[in-house]
Amino acid sequence: MKYLYTFLFLGLISIAFINCSNEKSEIKSDTPKEIPFAIVIHGGAGTIKKEFISPEKEKEITNKLQEAIDAGYAVLNSGGASLDAVQAAINVMENSPLFNAGKGAVFNSDGKNEMDASIMDGKTLNAGAVAGVQNIKNPVNVARLVMDSIHHVLLSGKGAETFAKKYNVQFEEDAYFYNERRWNSLMKVKEKNGETIPVKNARDLSTNYVDDHKYGTVGAVAIDKSGNIAAATSTGGMTNKKFNRIGDSPIIGAGTYANNATCGISSTGTGEYFIRTLAAHETSTLIQYKDYSLKNALHEVIFNQIEPLGGDGGMIGLDKNGVVAWDFNTEGMYRGYKRSTGENVVKLYHE
Amino acid sequence: MKYLYTFLFLGLISIAFINCSNEKSEIKSDTPKEIPFAIVIHGGAGTIKKEFISPEKEKEITNKLQEAIDAGYAVLNSGGASLDAVQAAINVMENSPLFNAGKGAVFNSDGKNEMDASIMDGKTLNAGAVAGVQNIKNPVNVARLVMDSIHHVLLSGKGAETFAKKYNVQFEEDAYFYNERRWNSLMKVKEKNGETIPVKNARDLSTNYVDDHKYGTVGAVAIDKSGNIAAATSTGGMTNKKFNRIGDSPIIGAGTYANNATCGISSTGTGEYFIRTLAAHETSTLIQYKDYSLKNALHEVIFNQIEPLGGDGGMIGLDKNGVVAWDFNTEGMYRGYKRSTGENVVKLYHE
């Protein structure tokens, strides 16, 4: 009997010690001496399956994602700021017709390209965003100008365009944004709904297109050599969108969030659900207040908060230690990352 | 020795039991059998000091706040939904020239009234919002229609007005929104900045005005007999605002948030700081993940997150137990609440 008590007592004491040492090792792993710099990007989540994409198209998309990663990584590698890195990566994707942002933006109900973008600085928690802008080549650059130049965070519509003109931002004609496949996507939706067809006001200047994956938003998150995190997102929104709908991409805390204390996040998906759950900010608070890893926090938000409401999509991110993670509940997500530790990954499908 | 082990062992077991019973009692206290229903409102925070407001004006503002509280309370008392209660309270304030919302909205840089509003349902986490709408009598009603009628959350500008017309929402001429004091506020700012004066396109139909307190947004949060929480906010934004700037009022998680699991919140202040801190959602997460009381969570967000960034303003809220709280770092905030337990409070100044 005496031995039984001794055994039980020592057992309980041991459990207490194990708990304590676990807590300590977790704290240690949060503050490594050297933070690797890194960039992670996405080119949208959706019904992306290997059987829908030809080997040539797969190669083309993979190469463009790598080009975007490399553009951002070069900034970080030369000691540049994470804010400049995410902008560089997103500009590559905005300038390609392969993604639903900038040149490749889908058409709204009036047959126009109506774009949203945002950027956030994890060091200062400063942010800038534009919603519903037309004919701007790189909406994320205007979001950056909003952040850097005025005390507002979010500008919209014609007012945002007036602001952009004041800062000599590059505008493009409608023809630059025209893309036959995107136009056909709009026609298909219009016909299905029995809606009036808008007048086609631009010629087909593009021979390069992809299927309308519905959620082809682009985003990037980076951490630089100084440990500063930045995140940014850019999108053309939804095909046939009406009523100047604004999605989650220009909404700080929904589509984009960065905080040096926790992580940086960029979202893509059915934007309304990311707005209602504050997906990007919620991920950050789970890390900050519940000691979740970034990976677990992303999984929790996507599968236990967004999915139960009926939403789908994905998020990419990296934490203050430069650890990269992503998650999505769609068939696939265009995504990739590169870290100063040597890893370089580009993926399209669920795997 | 045997007794010592027995004593230590039983001691540890007792501690374990005490911990368990504590947890149980905490869970119990979170779910009282009868949740009091309640409504709390604000009419904006700013440089509101007793010496700036005449006794007559003070009475007028106090009476209007009470009228708004009573309108919302009546809905709750008759078994109505918290969503209808917050709308009823806000409509009273939107229809008064005393607040910066609806009829009393300030003028933007073009001499127009450009309004934002949002509403959120804490039961479903559904939400609706409009940004930058003109000539709509009650913007919060359009936010509600967005929430109830379509799968979008946020509509903006002309598109949101087109949506509102489709649903036969009441529009008013510019003259309805004209208010000499608001116009003079705009002129003062324009003259100070050396800017062009816009053409006055409406006659003065109002003899009723207040000083431009800069942050005169209105908001309401309610919990009904079923324990459902709703929150809503409506504003005219900032005097002389440019570039179709969107503030925090139509942004879910910044100006408005409701979640039956935690609380409902409505914000007022320098909107950009409430966007960057996700003020309303952050308050909710402190309750959910850090076991803060609503009162402590509001204080933490306003004084330790918004103020260090340079922002000011206030928030009102109530938690899932019907406990009401507010906080602000400005001179004053128009505010009040009424609970089914009998308390009825209206306050204007810091006290």
PDB file of C-alpha atoms in Angstrom, chain A residues 1-2 5-6 8-9 12-13 114 120 124-127 131 150-160 162-163 166 238 241-247 251-254 257 272-273 275-278 281-282 285-286 288-290 300 305 309, chain B residues 1-2 5-6 8-9 12-13 114 120 124-127 131 150-160 162-163 166 238 241-247 251-254 257 272-273 275-278 281-282 285-286 288-290 300 305 309:
ATOM      1  CA  MET A   1       0.000   0.000   0.000  1.00  0.00           C
ATOM      2  CA  LYS A   2       2.854   2.323   0.917  1.00  0.00           C
ATOM      3  CA  TYR A   5       0.897   5.805  -2.651  1.00  0.00           C
ATOM      4  CA  THR A   6       4.552   6.533  -3.420  1.00  0.00           C
ATOM      5  CA  LEU A   8       0.850   7.578  -7.406  1.00  0.00           C
ATOM      6  CA  PHE A   9       2.369  10.608  -5.707  1.00  0.00           C
ATOM      7  CA  LEU A  12       1.425  13.116 -10.252  1.00  0.00           C
ATOM      8  CA  ILE A  13       4.553  15.152  -9.517  1.00  0.00           C
ATOM      9  CA  GLU A 114     -13.586  46.530 -61.111  1.00  0.00           C
ATOM     10  CA  MET A 120      -0.614  46.043 -44.461  1.00  0.00           C
ATOM     11  CA  THR A 124       3.294  49.809 -37.657  1.00  0.00           C
ATOM     12  CA  LEU A 125      -0.101  48.182 -38.256  1.00  0.00           C
ATOM     13  CA  ASN A 126      -0.535  50.818 -40.936  1.00  0.00           C
ATOM     14  CA  ALA A 127      -2.597  49.797 -43.937  1.00  0.00           C
ATOM     15  CA  ALA A 131     -12.065  49.113 -53.645  1.00  0.00           C
ATOM     16  CA  ILE A 150      -2.658  59.961 -46.482  1.00  0.00           C
ATOM     17  CA  HIS A 151      -4.208  59.166 -43.138  1.00  0.00           C
ATOM     18  CA  HIS A 152      -7.057  57.190 -44.702  1.00  0.00           C
ATOM     19  CA  VAL A 153      -6.988  53.404 -45.026  1.00  0.00           C
ATOM     20  CA  LEU A 154      -9.687  52.645 -47.608  1.00  0.00           C
ATOM     21  CA  LEU A 155     -10.591  54.656 -50.728  1.00  0.00           C
ATOM     22  CA  SER A 156     -13.197  53.547 -53.245  1.00  0.00           C
ATOM     23  CA  GLY A 157     -14.492  53.943 -56.793  1.00  0.00           C
ATOM     24  CA  LYS A 158     -13.994  57.172 -58.728  1.00  0.00           C
ATOM     25  CA  GLY A 159     -12.504  58.872 -55.657  1.00  0.00           C
ATOM     26  CA  ALA A 160      -9.745  56.275 -55.445  1.00  0.00           C
ATOM     27  CA  THR A 162      -8.816  60.537 -58.665  1.00  0.00           C
ATOM     28  CA  PHE A 163      -6.338  59.882 -55.859  1.00  0.00           C
ATOM     29  CA  LYS A 166      -2.855  62.688 -58.450  1.00  0.00           C
ATOM     30  CA  MET A 238     -16.394  38.007 -58.892  1.00  0.00           C
ATOM     31  CA  LYS A 241     -20.608  41.192 -59.673  1.00  0.00           C
ATOM     32  CA  LYS A 242     -23.247  43.878 -59.172  1.00  0.00           C
ATOM     33  CA  PHE A 243     -24.065  46.878 -57.018  1.00  0.00           C
ATOM     34  CA  ASN A 244     -20.374  47.812 -56.589  1.00  0.00           C
ATOM     35  CA  ARG A 245     -19.983  44.819 -54.292  1.00  0.00           C
ATOM     36  CA  ILE A 246     -16.794  44.915 -52.216  1.00  0.00           C
ATOM     37  CA  GLY A 247     -15.295  41.555 -51.209  1.00  0.00           C
ATOM     38  CA  ILE A 251     -10.799  44.671 -46.057  1.00  0.00           C
ATOM     39  CA  ILE A 252      -8.055  44.725 -43.426  1.00  0.00           C
ATOM     40  CA  GLY A 253      -8.493  41.724 -41.119  1.00  0.00           C
ATOM     41  CA  ALA A 254     -10.537  39.783 -43.680  1.00  0.00           C
ATOM     42  CA  TYR A 257      -3.548  41.204 -42.168  1.00  0.00           C
ATOM     43  CA  GLU A 272     -18.246  37.337 -47.756  1.00  0.00           C
ATOM     44  CA  TYR A 273     -17.386  34.472 -45.402  1.00  0.00           C
ATOM     45  CA  ILE A 275     -15.469  39.195 -43.941  1.00  0.00           C
ATOM     46  CA  ARG A 276     -17.983  37.657 -41.516  1.00  0.00           C
ATOM     47  CA  THR A 277     -15.311  35.593 -39.749  1.00  0.00           C
ATOM     48  CA  LEU A 278     -12.568  38.280 -39.965  1.00  0.00           C
ATOM     49  CA  HIS A 281      -7.365  38.754 -38.003  1.00  0.00           C
ATOM     50  CA  GLU A 282      -8.977  35.722 -36.357  1.00  0.00           C
ATOM     51  CA  THR A 285      -5.638  36.273 -32.532  1.00  0.00           C
ATOM     52  CA  LEU A 286      -5.571  32.460 -32.258  1.00  0.00           C
ATOM     53  CA  GLN A 288      -1.601  35.612 -30.008  1.00  0.00           C
ATOM     54  CA  TYR A 289      -4.191  34.623 -27.425  1.00  0.00           C
ATOM     55  CA  LYS A 290      -4.462  30.839 -27.721  1.00  0.00           C
ATOM     56  CA  GLU A 300      -9.229  26.164 -37.376  1.00  0.00           C
ATOM     57  CA  GLN A 305     -15.328  28.792 -38.873  1.00  0.00           C
ATOM     58  CA  LEU A 309     -21.016  28.973 -42.620  1.00  0.00           C
TER      59      LEU A 309
ATOM     60  CA  MET B   1       5.479   7.890   6.467  1.00  0.00           C
ATOM     61  CA  LYS B   2       2.460   6.028   5.094  1.00  0.00           C
ATOM     62  CA  TYR B   5       1.919   9.909   1.503  1.00  0.00           C
ATOM     63  CA  THR B   6      -1.776   9.402   2.113  1.00  0.00           C
ATOM     64  CA  LEU B   8      -0.111  14.355   0.181  1.00  0.00           C
ATOM     65  CA  PHE B   9      -1.964  12.120  -2.247  1.00  0.00           C
ATOM     66  CA  LEU B  12      -3.427  16.587  -4.637  1.00  0.00           C
ATOM     67  CA  ILE B  13      -6.658  14.800  -5.444  1.00  0.00           C
ATOM     68  CA  GLU B 114     -21.961  60.421 -48.357  1.00  0.00           C
ATOM     69  CA  MET B 120     -24.555  42.233 -37.911  1.00  0.00           C
ATOM     70  CA  THR B 124     -25.774  33.625 -37.656  1.00  0.00           C
ATOM     71  CA  LEU B 125     -22.726  35.924 -38.022  1.00  0.00           C
ATOM     72  CA  ASN B 126     -24.505  37.243 -41.092  1.00  0.00           C
ATOM     73  CA  ALA B 127     -23.903  40.894 -41.905  1.00  0.00           C
ATOM     74  CA  ALA B 131     -20.516  52.511 -48.077  1.00  0.00           C
ATOM     75  CA  ILE B 150     -28.352  38.857 -51.159  1.00  0.00           C
ATOM     76  CA  HIS B 151     -25.235  36.842 -50.431  1.00  0.00           C
ATOM     77  CA  HIS B 152     -23.004  39.916 -50.482  1.00  0.00           C
ATOM     78  CA  VAL B 153     -21.993  41.750 -47.302  1.00  0.00           C
ATOM     79  CA  LEU B 154     -20.751  45.137 -48.532  1.00  0.00           C
ATOM     80  CA  LEU B 155     -22.133  47.248 -51.397  1.00  0.00           C
ATOM     81  CA  SER B 156     -20.827  50.694 -52.280  1.00  0.00           C
ATOM     82  CA  GLY B 157     -21.595  53.968 -54.049  1.00  0.00           C
ATOM     83  CA  LYS B 158     -23.965  54.094 -57.012  1.00  0.00           C
ATOM     84  CA  GLY B 159     -24.263  50.303 -57.030  1.00  0.00           C
ATOM     85  CA  ALA B 160     -25.582  50.308 -53.470  1.00  0.00           C
ATOM     86  CA  THR B 162     -29.258  50.962 -57.421  1.00  0.00           C
ATOM     87  CA  PHE B 163     -29.747  48.049 -55.037  1.00  0.00           C
ATOM     88  CA  LYS B 166     -34.740  47.949 -56.380  1.00  0.00           C
ATOM     89  CA  MET B 238     -15.862  63.011 -41.931  1.00  0.00           C
ATOM     90  CA  LYS B 241     -13.806  63.725 -46.814  1.00  0.00           C
ATOM     91  CA  LYS B 242     -12.269  63.026 -50.211  1.00  0.00           C
ATOM     92  CA  PHE B 243     -11.561  60.215 -52.646  1.00  0.00           C
ATOM     93  CA  ASN B 244     -14.680  58.260 -51.583  1.00  0.00           C
ATOM     94  CA  ARG B 245     -12.942  57.430 -48.328  1.00  0.00           C
ATOM     95  CA  ILE B 246     -14.598  54.585 -46.411  1.00  0.00           C
ATOM     96  CA  GLY B 247     -14.260  54.631 -42.632  1.00  0.00           C
ATOM     97  CA  ILE B 251     -16.518  47.469 -41.937  1.00  0.00           C
ATOM     98  CA  ILE B 252     -17.540  44.327 -40.076  1.00  0.00           C
ATOM     99  CA  GLY B 253     -15.122  43.757 -37.180  1.00  0.00           C
ATOM    100  CA  ALA B 254     -14.006  47.407 -37.101  1.00  0.00           C
ATOM    101  CA  TYR B 257     -19.486  43.273 -34.653  1.00  0.00           C
ATOM    102  CA  GLU B 272      -8.833  54.399 -39.633  1.00  0.00           C
ATOM    103  CA  TYR B 273      -7.497  53.310 -36.225  1.00  0.00           C
ATOM    104  CA  ILE B 275      -9.907  49.485 -38.996  1.00  0.00           C
ATOM    105  CA  ARG B 276      -6.210  48.872 -38.305  1.00  0.00           C
ATOM    106  CA  THR B 277      -6.891  47.357 -34.864  1.00  0.00           C
ATOM    107  CA  LEU B 278     -10.096  45.544 -35.920  1.00  0.00           C
ATOM    108  CA  HIS B 281     -13.593  41.980 -33.408  1.00  0.00           C
ATOM    109  CA  GLU B 282     -10.511  42.366 -31.198  1.00  0.00           C
ATOM    110  CA  THR B 285     -11.623  37.809 -29.202  1.00  0.00           C
ATOM    111  CA  LEU B 286     -10.297  39.131 -25.857  1.00  0.00           C
ATOM    112  CA  GLN B 288     -13.515  34.617 -26.139  1.00  0.00           C
ATOM    113  CA  TYR B 289      -9.848  33.672 -25.913  1.00  0.00           C
ATOM    114  CA  LYS B 290      -8.529  35.607 -22.892  1.00  0.00           C
ATOM    115  CA  GLU B 300      -7.691  47.299 -23.442  1.00  0.00           C
ATOM    116  CA  GLN B 305      -4.253  49.461 -28.908  1.00  0.00           C
ATOM    117  CA  LEU B 309      -1.422  54.418 -32.631  1.00  0.00           C
TER     118      LEU B 309
END
